[in-house]
Amino acid sequence: MSERVRLGVNIDHVATVRNARGGSHPDPVRAARVALAAGGDGITAHLREDRRHITDRDIEALSALCAEAGRPLNLEMALTEEMLAIALRHRPHAACLVPERREEVTTEGGLNVVAQADDMARAAGTLSAAGIRVSLFIDPDVEQVKASAAVGAQVIELHTGRFCHAVGDAHGVEFRRLAEAARLGHSLGLEVHAGHGLNYETAAEVLAIPEIRELNIGHFLIGEAVFIGLDAAVGRMRTVMDGITA
Ligand code: PXP
């Protein structure tokens, strides 16, 4: 029997709320502990260059928590010298390279691995040599998938944002793009993850794609936590992912 699909809980937006008042509450590390206890398999956090939510101290504390709990930390980061140095210092289980523009509200599209192949290959080599799994956040595009394999990534995370926003026929079109990219990635030896904008319904839909081994979900879970609590939101997502209807 194949292993269950892993759930990475992205706790960035706990830090967004904390930073709105500049204090220490709510603490993303406490949220990470709750998420792991409630069925999350790992923690995902994006250290943005502008530190708008997660801070360097958060990464330090999250690294310690994940090491103690024996759970993976997936560090999302832009490909910069500063971020590479931080990744090498903390040695998370995985580094997920994402595109980053300061003016964006969230990560709006995937990496252009085709155009940045040399830089990606160099970063993938450096991170892999330090025992860090390299994940590339890409749109479900055939050329980007092939380039990701060529630069030496172990993982691709398919951007599900367009799929989640698309309605009607376009939703089906986006689903097929994800399914095709996942199939190709798997056939090239890549582990396939997916994330961005997922909720209970869209998570269940993408899990019909058998090559997907991990979902990384943040904003929806933190939003749901306002109404039902983080443990219940993560628990329900876990139940959805296990295919058990609540
Ligand atoms: N995966 C990646 C690579 C991301 O950049 C993000 C957003 O930070 C997520 C997953 C989670 O997206 P969301 O917060 O919309 O669930």
PDB file of C-alpha atoms and ligand atoms in Angstrom:
ATOM      1  CA  MET A   1       0.000   0.000   0.000  1.00  0.00           C
ATOM      2  CA  SER A   2       1.291   3.474  -0.792  1.00  0.00           C
ATOM      3  CA  GLU A   3       2.049   5.918   2.022  1.00  0.00           C
ATOM      4  CA  ARG A   4      -0.517   8.542   2.873  1.00  0.00           C
ATOM      5  CA  VAL A   5      -0.117  11.925   1.233  1.00  0.00           C
ATOM      6  CA  ARG A   6       1.765  14.239   3.600  1.00  0.00           C
ATOM      7  CA  LEU A   7       0.334  17.513   4.843  1.00  0.00           C
ATOM      8  CA  GLY A   8       2.751  20.383   5.330  1.00  0.00           C
ATOM      9  CA  VAL A   9       1.146  23.137   7.380  1.00  0.00           C
ATOM     10  CA  ASN A  10       2.309  26.606   6.413  1.00  0.00           C
ATOM     11  CA  ILE A  11       2.198  28.813   9.506  1.00  0.00           C
ATOM     12  CA  ASP A  12       3.256  32.113   7.857  1.00  0.00           C
ATOM     13  CA  HIS A  13      -0.041  33.829   8.515  1.00  0.00           C
ATOM     14  CA  VAL A  14       0.113  33.221  12.237  1.00  0.00           C
ATOM     15  CA  ALA A  15       3.157  35.474  12.051  1.00  0.00           C
ATOM     16  CA  THR A  16       1.214  37.947   9.887  1.00  0.00           C
ATOM     17  CA  VAL A  17      -1.332  38.368  12.691  1.00  0.00           C
ATOM     18  CA  ARG A  18       1.394  38.560  15.328  1.00  0.00           C
ATOM     19  CA  ASN A  19       3.290  41.213  13.378  1.00  0.00           C
ATOM     20  CA  ALA A  20       0.152  43.348  13.020  1.00  0.00           C
ATOM     21  CA  ARG A  21       0.759  44.337  16.654  1.00  0.00           C
ATOM     22  CA  GLY A  22       4.483  43.797  16.814  1.00  0.00           C
ATOM     23  CA  GLY A  23       4.436  41.564  19.892  1.00  0.00           C
ATOM     24  CA  SER A  24       4.874  37.847  20.393  1.00  0.00           C
ATOM     25  CA  HIS A  25       1.250  36.642  20.151  1.00  0.00           C
ATOM     26  CA  PRO A  26       0.107  34.562  18.349  1.00  0.00           C
ATOM     27  CA  ASP A  27       3.333  32.584  18.263  1.00  0.00           C
ATOM     28  CA  PRO A  28       3.928  30.634  15.009  1.00  0.00           C
ATOM     29  CA  VAL A  29       5.997  28.078  16.920  1.00  0.00           C
ATOM     30  CA  ARG A  30       3.039  27.313  19.176  1.00  0.00           C
ATOM     31  CA  ALA A  31       0.906  27.021  16.028  1.00  0.00           C
ATOM     32  CA  ALA A  32       3.450  24.604  14.539  1.00  0.00           C
ATOM     33  CA  ARG A  33       3.288  22.455  17.661  1.00  0.00           C
ATOM     34  CA  VAL A  34      -0.521  22.351  17.489  1.00  0.00           C
ATOM     35  CA  ALA A  35      -0.443  21.597  13.746  1.00  0.00           C
ATOM     36  CA  LEU A  36       1.930  18.656  14.220  1.00  0.00           C
ATOM     37  CA  ALA A  37      -0.130  17.249  17.084  1.00  0.00           C
ATOM     38  CA  ALA A  38      -3.326  17.579  15.013  1.00  0.00           C
ATOM     39  CA  GLY A  39      -2.143  15.555  12.019  1.00  0.00           C
ATOM     40  CA  GLY A  40       0.223  17.816  10.134  1.00  0.00           C
ATOM     41  CA  ASP A  41       3.217  15.838   8.920  1.00  0.00           C
ATOM     42  CA  GLY A  42       5.576  18.779   8.679  1.00  0.00           C
ATOM     43  CA  ILE A  43       5.877  22.537   8.884  1.00  0.00           C
ATOM     44  CA  THR A  44       6.343  24.938   6.013  1.00  0.00           C
ATOM     45  CA  ALA A  45       7.495  28.517   6.518  1.00  0.00           C
ATOM     46  CA  HIS A  46       8.501  31.205   4.034  1.00  0.00           C
ATOM     47  CA  LEU A  47      11.277  33.516   5.164  1.00  0.00           C
ATOM     48  CA  ARG A  48      10.655  36.429   2.826  1.00  0.00           C
ATOM     49  CA  GLU A  49      13.394  38.898   2.056  1.00  0.00           C
ATOM     50  CA  ASP A  50      11.301  41.690   3.617  1.00  0.00           C
ATOM     51  CA  ARG A  51      10.508  39.524   6.716  1.00  0.00           C
ATOM     52  CA  ARG A  52       6.878  40.583   6.457  1.00  0.00           C
ATOM     53  CA  HIS A  53       5.689  37.545   8.391  1.00  0.00           C
ATOM     54  CA  ILE A  54       8.233  34.880   9.406  1.00  0.00           C
ATOM     55  CA  THR A  55      11.440  36.207  10.979  1.00  0.00           C
ATOM     56  CA  ASP A  56      14.928  34.780  11.356  1.00  0.00           C
ATOM     57  CA  ARG A  57      14.169  34.018  14.998  1.00  0.00           C
ATOM     58  CA  ASP A  58      11.052  32.097  13.951  1.00  0.00           C
ATOM     59  CA  ILE A  59      13.138  29.950  11.614  1.00  0.00           C
ATOM     60  CA  GLU A  60      15.588  29.243  14.390  1.00  0.00           C
ATOM     61  CA  ALA A  61      12.780  28.219  16.772  1.00  0.00           C
ATOM     62  CA  LEU A  62      10.910  26.230  14.098  1.00  0.00           C
ATOM     63  CA  SER A  63      14.113  24.371  13.202  1.00  0.00           C
ATOM     64  CA  ALA A  64      14.586  23.440  16.848  1.00  0.00           C
ATOM     65  CA  LEU A  65      10.956  22.337  17.203  1.00  0.00           C
ATOM     66  CA  CYS A  66      11.028  20.193  14.069  1.00  0.00           C
ATOM     67  CA  ALA A  67      14.356  18.633  15.056  1.00  0.00           C
ATOM     68  CA  GLU A  68      12.995  17.812  18.511  1.00  0.00           C
ATOM     69  CA  ALA A  69       9.738  16.425  17.082  1.00  0.00           C
ATOM     70  CA  GLY A  70      11.547  14.527  14.316  1.00  0.00           C
ATOM     71  CA  ARG A  71       9.370  16.220  11.682  1.00  0.00           C
ATOM     72  CA  PRO A  72      10.409  17.916   8.462  1.00  0.00           C
ATOM     73  CA  LEU A  73      10.778  21.664   8.110  1.00  0.00           C
ATOM     74  CA  ASN A  74      10.240  22.902   4.572  1.00  0.00           C
ATOM     75  CA  LEU A  75      11.898  26.310   4.260  1.00  0.00           C
ATOM     76  CA  GLU A  76      10.446  28.379   1.444  1.00  0.00           C
ATOM     77  CA  MET A  77      12.906  30.931   0.159  1.00  0.00           C
ATOM     78  CA  ALA A  78      13.937  33.058  -2.782  1.00  0.00           C
ATOM     79  CA  LEU A  79      17.131  32.164  -4.568  1.00  0.00           C
ATOM     80  CA  THR A  80      19.480  34.757  -3.035  1.00  0.00           C
ATOM     81  CA  GLU A  81      22.907  34.455  -1.439  1.00  0.00           C
ATOM     82  CA  GLU A  82      21.439  35.557   1.906  1.00  0.00           C
ATOM     83  CA  MET A  83      18.754  32.853   1.859  1.00  0.00           C
ATOM     84  CA  LEU A  84      21.187  30.171   0.728  1.00  0.00           C
ATOM     85  CA  ALA A  85      23.438  31.023   3.678  1.00  0.00           C
ATOM     86  CA  ILE A  86      20.460  30.827   6.069  1.00  0.00           C
ATOM     87  CA  ALA A  87      19.425  27.462   4.643  1.00  0.00           C
ATOM     88  CA  LEU A  88      22.960  26.120   5.002  1.00  0.00           C
ATOM     89  CA  ARG A  89      23.060  27.305   8.609  1.00  0.00           C
ATOM     90  CA  HIS A  90      19.761  25.643   9.613  1.00  0.00           C
ATOM     91  CA  ARG A  91      19.849  22.658   7.256  1.00  0.00           C
ATOM     92  CA  PRO A  92      16.080  22.160   7.008  1.00  0.00           C
ATOM     93  CA  HIS A  93      14.730  18.895   5.630  1.00  0.00           C
ATOM     94  CA  ALA A  94      13.841  20.731   2.421  1.00  0.00           C
ATOM     95  CA  ALA A  95      14.296  24.101   0.796  1.00  0.00           C
ATOM     96  CA  CYS A  96      11.521  25.115  -1.552  1.00  0.00           C
ATOM     97  CA  LEU A  97      12.738  27.796  -3.931  1.00  0.00           C
ATOM     98  CA  VAL A  98      10.038  30.297  -4.800  1.00  0.00           C
ATOM     99  CA  PRO A  99       9.946  33.464  -6.883  1.00  0.00           C
ATOM    100  CA  GLU A 100       9.610  36.604  -4.817  1.00  0.00           C
ATOM    101  CA  ARG A 101       8.692  40.158  -5.640  1.00  0.00           C
ATOM    102  CA  ARG A 102       8.357  42.670  -2.839  1.00  0.00           C
ATOM    103  CA  GLU A 103       5.162  44.239  -4.149  1.00  0.00           C
ATOM    104  CA  GLU A 104       3.277  40.935  -4.448  1.00  0.00           C
ATOM    105  CA  VAL A 105       0.622  40.006  -1.889  1.00  0.00           C
ATOM    106  CA  THR A 106       1.593  36.342  -2.042  1.00  0.00           C
ATOM    107  CA  THR A 107       3.671  34.081  -4.301  1.00  0.00           C
ATOM    108  CA  GLU A 108       1.866  34.830  -7.529  1.00  0.00           C
ATOM    109  CA  GLY A 109       3.350  32.374  -9.991  1.00  0.00           C
ATOM    110  CA  GLY A 110       5.933  29.663 -10.285  1.00  0.00           C
ATOM    111  CA  LEU A 111       9.664  29.921 -10.865  1.00  0.00           C
ATOM    112  CA  ASN A 112      11.011  30.313 -14.370  1.00  0.00           C
ATOM    113  CA  VAL A 113      13.450  27.415 -14.102  1.00  0.00           C
ATOM    114  CA  VAL A 114      13.986  27.392 -17.870  1.00  0.00           C
ATOM    115  CA  ALA A 115      15.282  30.975 -17.850  1.00  0.00           C
ATOM    116  CA  GLN A 116      17.311  30.603 -14.648  1.00  0.00           C
ATOM    117  CA  ALA A 117      18.637  27.116 -15.232  1.00  0.00           C
ATOM    118  CA  ASP A 118      22.272  27.915 -14.392  1.00  0.00           C
ATOM    119  CA  ASP A 119      21.444  29.658 -11.106  1.00  0.00           C
ATOM    120  CA  MET A 120      18.990  26.908 -10.176  1.00  0.00           C
ATOM    121  CA  ALA A 121      21.514  24.179 -10.910  1.00  0.00           C
ATOM    122  CA  ARG A 122      24.133  25.917  -8.784  1.00  0.00           C
ATOM    123  CA  ALA A 123      21.718  26.379  -5.871  1.00  0.00           C
ATOM    124  CA  ALA A 124      20.435  22.814  -6.187  1.00  0.00           C
ATOM    125  CA  GLY A 125      24.014  21.531  -6.069  1.00  0.00           C
ATOM    126  CA  THR A 126      24.900  23.614  -2.993  1.00  0.00           C
ATOM    127  CA  LEU A 127      21.753  22.682  -1.070  1.00  0.00           C
ATOM    128  CA  SER A 128      21.846  19.004  -2.040  1.00  0.00           C
ATOM    129  CA  ALA A 129      25.484  18.756  -0.991  1.00  0.00           C
ATOM    130  CA  ALA A 130      24.396  19.944   2.469  1.00  0.00           C
ATOM    131  CA  GLY A 131      21.770  17.189   2.646  1.00  0.00           C
ATOM    132  CA  ILE A 132      18.828  19.541   2.002  1.00  0.00           C
ATOM    133  CA  ARG A 133      16.147  18.327  -0.404  1.00  0.00           C
ATOM    134  CA  VAL A 134      15.588  20.828  -3.173  1.00  0.00           C
ATOM    135  CA  SER A 135      12.040  21.605  -4.168  1.00  0.00           C
ATOM    136  CA  LEU A 136      11.150  23.995  -6.993  1.00  0.00           C
ATOM    137  CA  PHE A 137       7.798  25.792  -6.930  1.00  0.00           C
ATOM    138  CA  ILE A 138       6.643  25.837 -10.532  1.00  0.00           C
ATOM    139  CA  ASP A 139       3.521  26.289 -12.593  1.00  0.00           C
ATOM    140  CA  PRO A 140       2.199  23.031 -14.065  1.00  0.00           C
ATOM    141  CA  ASP A 141       4.080  23.572 -17.303  1.00  0.00           C
ATOM    142  CA  VAL A 142       5.814  20.774 -19.213  1.00  0.00           C
ATOM    143  CA  GLU A 143       8.961  22.806 -19.964  1.00  0.00           C
ATOM    144  CA  GLN A 144       9.317  23.915 -16.329  1.00  0.00           C
ATOM    145  CA  VAL A 145       8.957  20.324 -15.141  1.00  0.00           C
ATOM    146  CA  LYS A 146      11.654  19.103 -17.554  1.00  0.00           C
ATOM    147  CA  ALA A 147      13.963  21.969 -16.565  1.00  0.00           C
ATOM    148  CA  SER A 148      13.447  21.190 -12.868  1.00  0.00           C
ATOM    149  CA  ALA A 149      14.625  17.627 -13.412  1.00  0.00           C
ATOM    150  CA  ALA A 150      17.541  18.833 -15.530  1.00  0.00           C
ATOM    151  CA  VAL A 151      18.865  21.255 -12.858  1.00  0.00           C
ATOM    152  CA  GLY A 152      18.966  18.518 -10.240  1.00  0.00           C
ATOM    153  CA  ALA A 153      15.935  19.196  -8.034  1.00  0.00           C
ATOM    154  CA  GLN A 154      14.541  16.238  -6.100  1.00  0.00           C
ATOM    155  CA  VAL A 155      11.053  17.697  -5.772  1.00  0.00           C
ATOM    156  CA  ILE A 156       8.660  19.923  -7.714  1.00  0.00           C
ATOM    157  CA  GLU A 157       5.821  21.697  -5.972  1.00  0.00           C
ATOM    158  CA  LEU A 158       3.087  22.467  -8.471  1.00  0.00           C
ATOM    159  CA  HIS A 159       1.420  25.861  -8.041  1.00  0.00           C
ATOM    160  CA  THR A 160      -2.299  25.204  -7.588  1.00  0.00           C
ATOM    161  CA  GLY A 161      -3.339  28.867  -7.446  1.00  0.00           C
ATOM    162  CA  ARG A 162      -4.809  29.062 -10.951  1.00  0.00           C
ATOM    163  CA  PHE A 163      -6.614  25.754 -10.478  1.00  0.00           C
ATOM    164  CA  CYS A 164      -8.157  26.967  -7.213  1.00  0.00           C
ATOM    165  CA  HIS A 165      -9.346  30.243  -8.740  1.00  0.00           C
ATOM    166  CA  ALA A 166     -10.603  28.836 -12.044  1.00  0.00           C
ATOM    167  CA  VAL A 167     -14.298  28.118 -12.392  1.00  0.00           C
ATOM    168  CA  GLY A 168     -16.348  26.176 -14.928  1.00  0.00           C
ATOM    169  CA  ASP A 169     -14.485  24.655 -17.858  1.00  0.00           C
ATOM    170  CA  ALA A 170     -11.279  26.445 -16.905  1.00  0.00           C
ATOM    171  CA  HIS A 171     -11.186  24.495 -13.620  1.00  0.00           C
ATOM    172  CA  GLY A 172     -11.093  21.234 -15.573  1.00  0.00           C
ATOM    173  CA  VAL A 173      -8.427  22.614 -17.906  1.00  0.00           C
ATOM    174  CA  GLU A 174      -6.243  23.598 -14.935  1.00  0.00           C
ATOM    175  CA  PHE A 175      -6.793  20.207 -13.325  1.00  0.00           C
ATOM    176  CA  ARG A 176      -5.573  18.446 -16.458  1.00  0.00           C
ATOM    177  CA  ARG A 177      -2.484  20.691 -16.550  1.00  0.00           C
ATOM    178  CA  LEU A 178      -1.697  19.680 -12.952  1.00  0.00           C
ATOM    179  CA  ALA A 179      -2.294  16.003 -13.698  1.00  0.00           C
ATOM    180  CA  GLU A 180      -0.082  16.073 -16.795  1.00  0.00           C
ATOM    181  CA  ALA A 181       2.732  17.943 -15.016  1.00  0.00           C
ATOM    182  CA  ALA A 182       2.552  15.531 -12.078  1.00  0.00           C
ATOM    183  CA  ARG A 183       2.724  12.500 -14.364  1.00  0.00           C
ATOM    184  CA  LEU A 184       5.680  13.914 -16.257  1.00  0.00           C
ATOM    185  CA  GLY A 185       7.498  14.929 -13.069  1.00  0.00           C
ATOM    186  CA  HIS A 186       7.055  11.487 -11.579  1.00  0.00           C
ATOM    187  CA  SER A 187       8.269   9.831 -14.777  1.00  0.00           C
ATOM    188  CA  LEU A 188      11.431  11.986 -14.591  1.00  0.00           C
ATOM    189  CA  GLY A 189      12.123  10.794 -11.055  1.00  0.00           C
ATOM    190  CA  LEU A 190      10.859  13.902  -9.248  1.00  0.00           C
ATOM    191  CA  GLU A 191       8.721  13.752  -6.111  1.00  0.00           C
ATOM    192  CA  VAL A 192       5.599  15.801  -6.767  1.00  0.00           C
ATOM    193  CA  HIS A 193       4.050  18.190  -4.233  1.00  0.00           C
ATOM    194  CA  ALA A 194       1.300  20.754  -4.686  1.00  0.00           C
ATOM    195  CA  GLY A 195       0.181  23.901  -2.942  1.00  0.00           C
ATOM    196  CA  HIS A 196      -1.229  27.405  -2.937  1.00  0.00           C
ATOM    197  CA  GLY A 197      -4.798  28.439  -2.340  1.00  0.00           C
ATOM    198  CA  LEU A 198      -6.006  24.952  -1.394  1.00  0.00           C
ATOM    199  CA  ASN A 199      -9.054  24.406   0.824  1.00  0.00           C
ATOM    200  CA  TYR A 200     -10.934  21.256   1.846  1.00  0.00           C
ATOM    201  CA  GLU A 201     -12.622  20.929  -1.570  1.00  0.00           C
ATOM    202  CA  THR A 202      -9.687  21.724  -3.834  1.00  0.00           C
ATOM    203  CA  ALA A 203      -7.321  19.604  -1.722  1.00  0.00           C
ATOM    204  CA  ALA A 204      -9.658  16.644  -2.181  1.00  0.00           C
ATOM    205  CA  GLU A 205      -9.801  17.317  -5.922  1.00  0.00           C
ATOM    206  CA  VAL A 206      -6.022  17.444  -6.442  1.00  0.00           C
ATOM    207  CA  LEU A 207      -5.597  14.246  -4.469  1.00  0.00           C
ATOM    208  CA  ALA A 208      -7.220  12.452  -7.401  1.00  0.00           C
ATOM    209  CA  ILE A 209      -3.790  12.898  -9.017  1.00  0.00           C
ATOM    210  CA  PRO A 210      -1.929   9.808  -7.784  1.00  0.00           C
ATOM    211  CA  GLU A 211       1.604  11.191  -8.267  1.00  0.00           C
ATOM    212  CA  ILE A 212       1.093  13.952  -5.677  1.00  0.00           C
ATOM    213  CA  ARG A 213       2.809  12.981  -2.429  1.00  0.00           C
ATOM    214  CA  GLU A 214       2.507  16.157  -0.351  1.00  0.00           C
ATOM    215  CA  LEU A 215       0.275  19.216  -0.041  1.00  0.00           C
ATOM    216  CA  ASN A 216       1.448  22.448   1.551  1.00  0.00           C
ATOM    217  CA  ILE A 217      -1.442  24.483   2.886  1.00  0.00           C
ATOM    218  CA  GLY A 218      -1.438  27.712   4.873  1.00  0.00           C
ATOM    219  CA  HIS A 219      -3.827  30.592   4.406  1.00  0.00           C
ATOM    220  CA  PHE A 220      -7.037  28.539   4.400  1.00  0.00           C
ATOM    221  CA  LEU A 221      -6.092  26.572   7.514  1.00  0.00           C
ATOM    222  CA  ILE A 222      -5.101  29.663   9.481  1.00  0.00           C
ATOM    223  CA  GLY A 223      -8.329  31.355   8.360  1.00  0.00           C
ATOM    224  CA  GLU A 224     -10.414  28.331   9.402  1.00  0.00           C
ATOM    225  CA  ALA A 225      -8.623  28.322  12.741  1.00  0.00           C
ATOM    226  CA  VAL A 226     -10.362  31.613  13.547  1.00  0.00           C
ATOM    227  CA  PHE A 227     -13.677  29.766  13.487  1.00  0.00           C
ATOM    228  CA  ILE A 228     -12.968  26.209  14.619  1.00  0.00           C
ATOM    229  CA  GLY A 229      -9.438  26.267  16.033  1.00  0.00           C
ATOM    230  CA  LEU A 230      -6.176  25.242  14.371  1.00  0.00           C
ATOM    231  CA  ASP A 231      -6.236  21.692  15.681  1.00  0.00           C
ATOM    232  CA  ALA A 232      -9.740  21.113  14.287  1.00  0.00           C
ATOM    233  CA  ALA A 233      -8.880  22.726  10.936  1.00  0.00           C
ATOM    234  CA  VAL A 234      -5.730  20.629  10.510  1.00  0.00           C
ATOM    235  CA  GLY A 235      -7.559  17.530  11.751  1.00  0.00           C
ATOM    236  CA  ARG A 236     -10.355  18.037   9.244  1.00  0.00           C
ATOM    237  CA  MET A 237      -7.891  18.582   6.415  1.00  0.00           C
ATOM    238  CA  ARG A 238      -6.130  15.367   7.449  1.00  0.00           C
ATOM    239  CA  THR A 239      -9.459  13.544   7.372  1.00  0.00           C
ATOM    240  CA  VAL A 240     -10.244  14.942   3.912  1.00  0.00           C
ATOM    241  CA  MET A 241      -6.800  13.891   2.732  1.00  0.00           C
ATOM    242  CA  ASP A 242      -7.234  10.406   4.107  1.00  0.00           C
ATOM    243  CA  GLY A 243     -10.376  10.147   2.023  1.00  0.00           C
ATOM    244  CA  ILE A 244     -12.680   9.776   4.998  1.00  0.00           C
ATOM    245  CA  THR A 245     -15.699  12.023   4.643  1.00  0.00           C
ATOM    246  CA  ALA A 246     -16.374  13.872   7.864  1.00  0.00           C
TER     247      ALA A 246
HETATM  248  N1  PXP B   1       3.502  26.398  -1.261  1.00  0.00           N
HETATM  249  C1  PXP B   1       4.248  27.470  -1.587  1.00  0.00           C
HETATM  250  C2  PXP B   1       5.514  27.236  -2.351  1.00  0.00           C
HETATM  251  C3  PXP B   1       3.898  28.774  -1.186  1.00  0.00           C
HETATM  252  O1  PXP B   1       4.664  29.826  -1.522  1.00  0.00           O
HETATM  253  C4  PXP B   1       2.731  28.935  -0.418  1.00  0.00           C
HETATM  254  C5  PXP B   1       2.349  30.292   0.069  1.00  0.00           C
HETATM  255  O2  PXP B   1       3.356  30.782   0.911  1.00  0.00           O
HETATM  256  C6  PXP B   1       1.979  27.788  -0.087  1.00  0.00           C
HETATM  257  C7  PXP B   1       2.383  26.533  -0.547  1.00  0.00           C
HETATM  258  C8  PXP B   1       0.754  27.872   0.739  1.00  0.00           C
HETATM  259  O3  PXP B   1      -0.243  28.610   0.079  1.00  0.00           O
HETATM  260  P1  PXP B   1      -1.545  29.003   0.853  1.00  0.00           P
HETATM  261  O4  PXP B   1      -1.127  29.875   2.003  1.00  0.00           O
HETATM  262  O5  PXP B   1      -2.348  29.731  -0.175  1.00  0.00           O
HETATM  263  O6  PXP B   1      -2.194  27.728   1.317  1.00  0.00           O
END
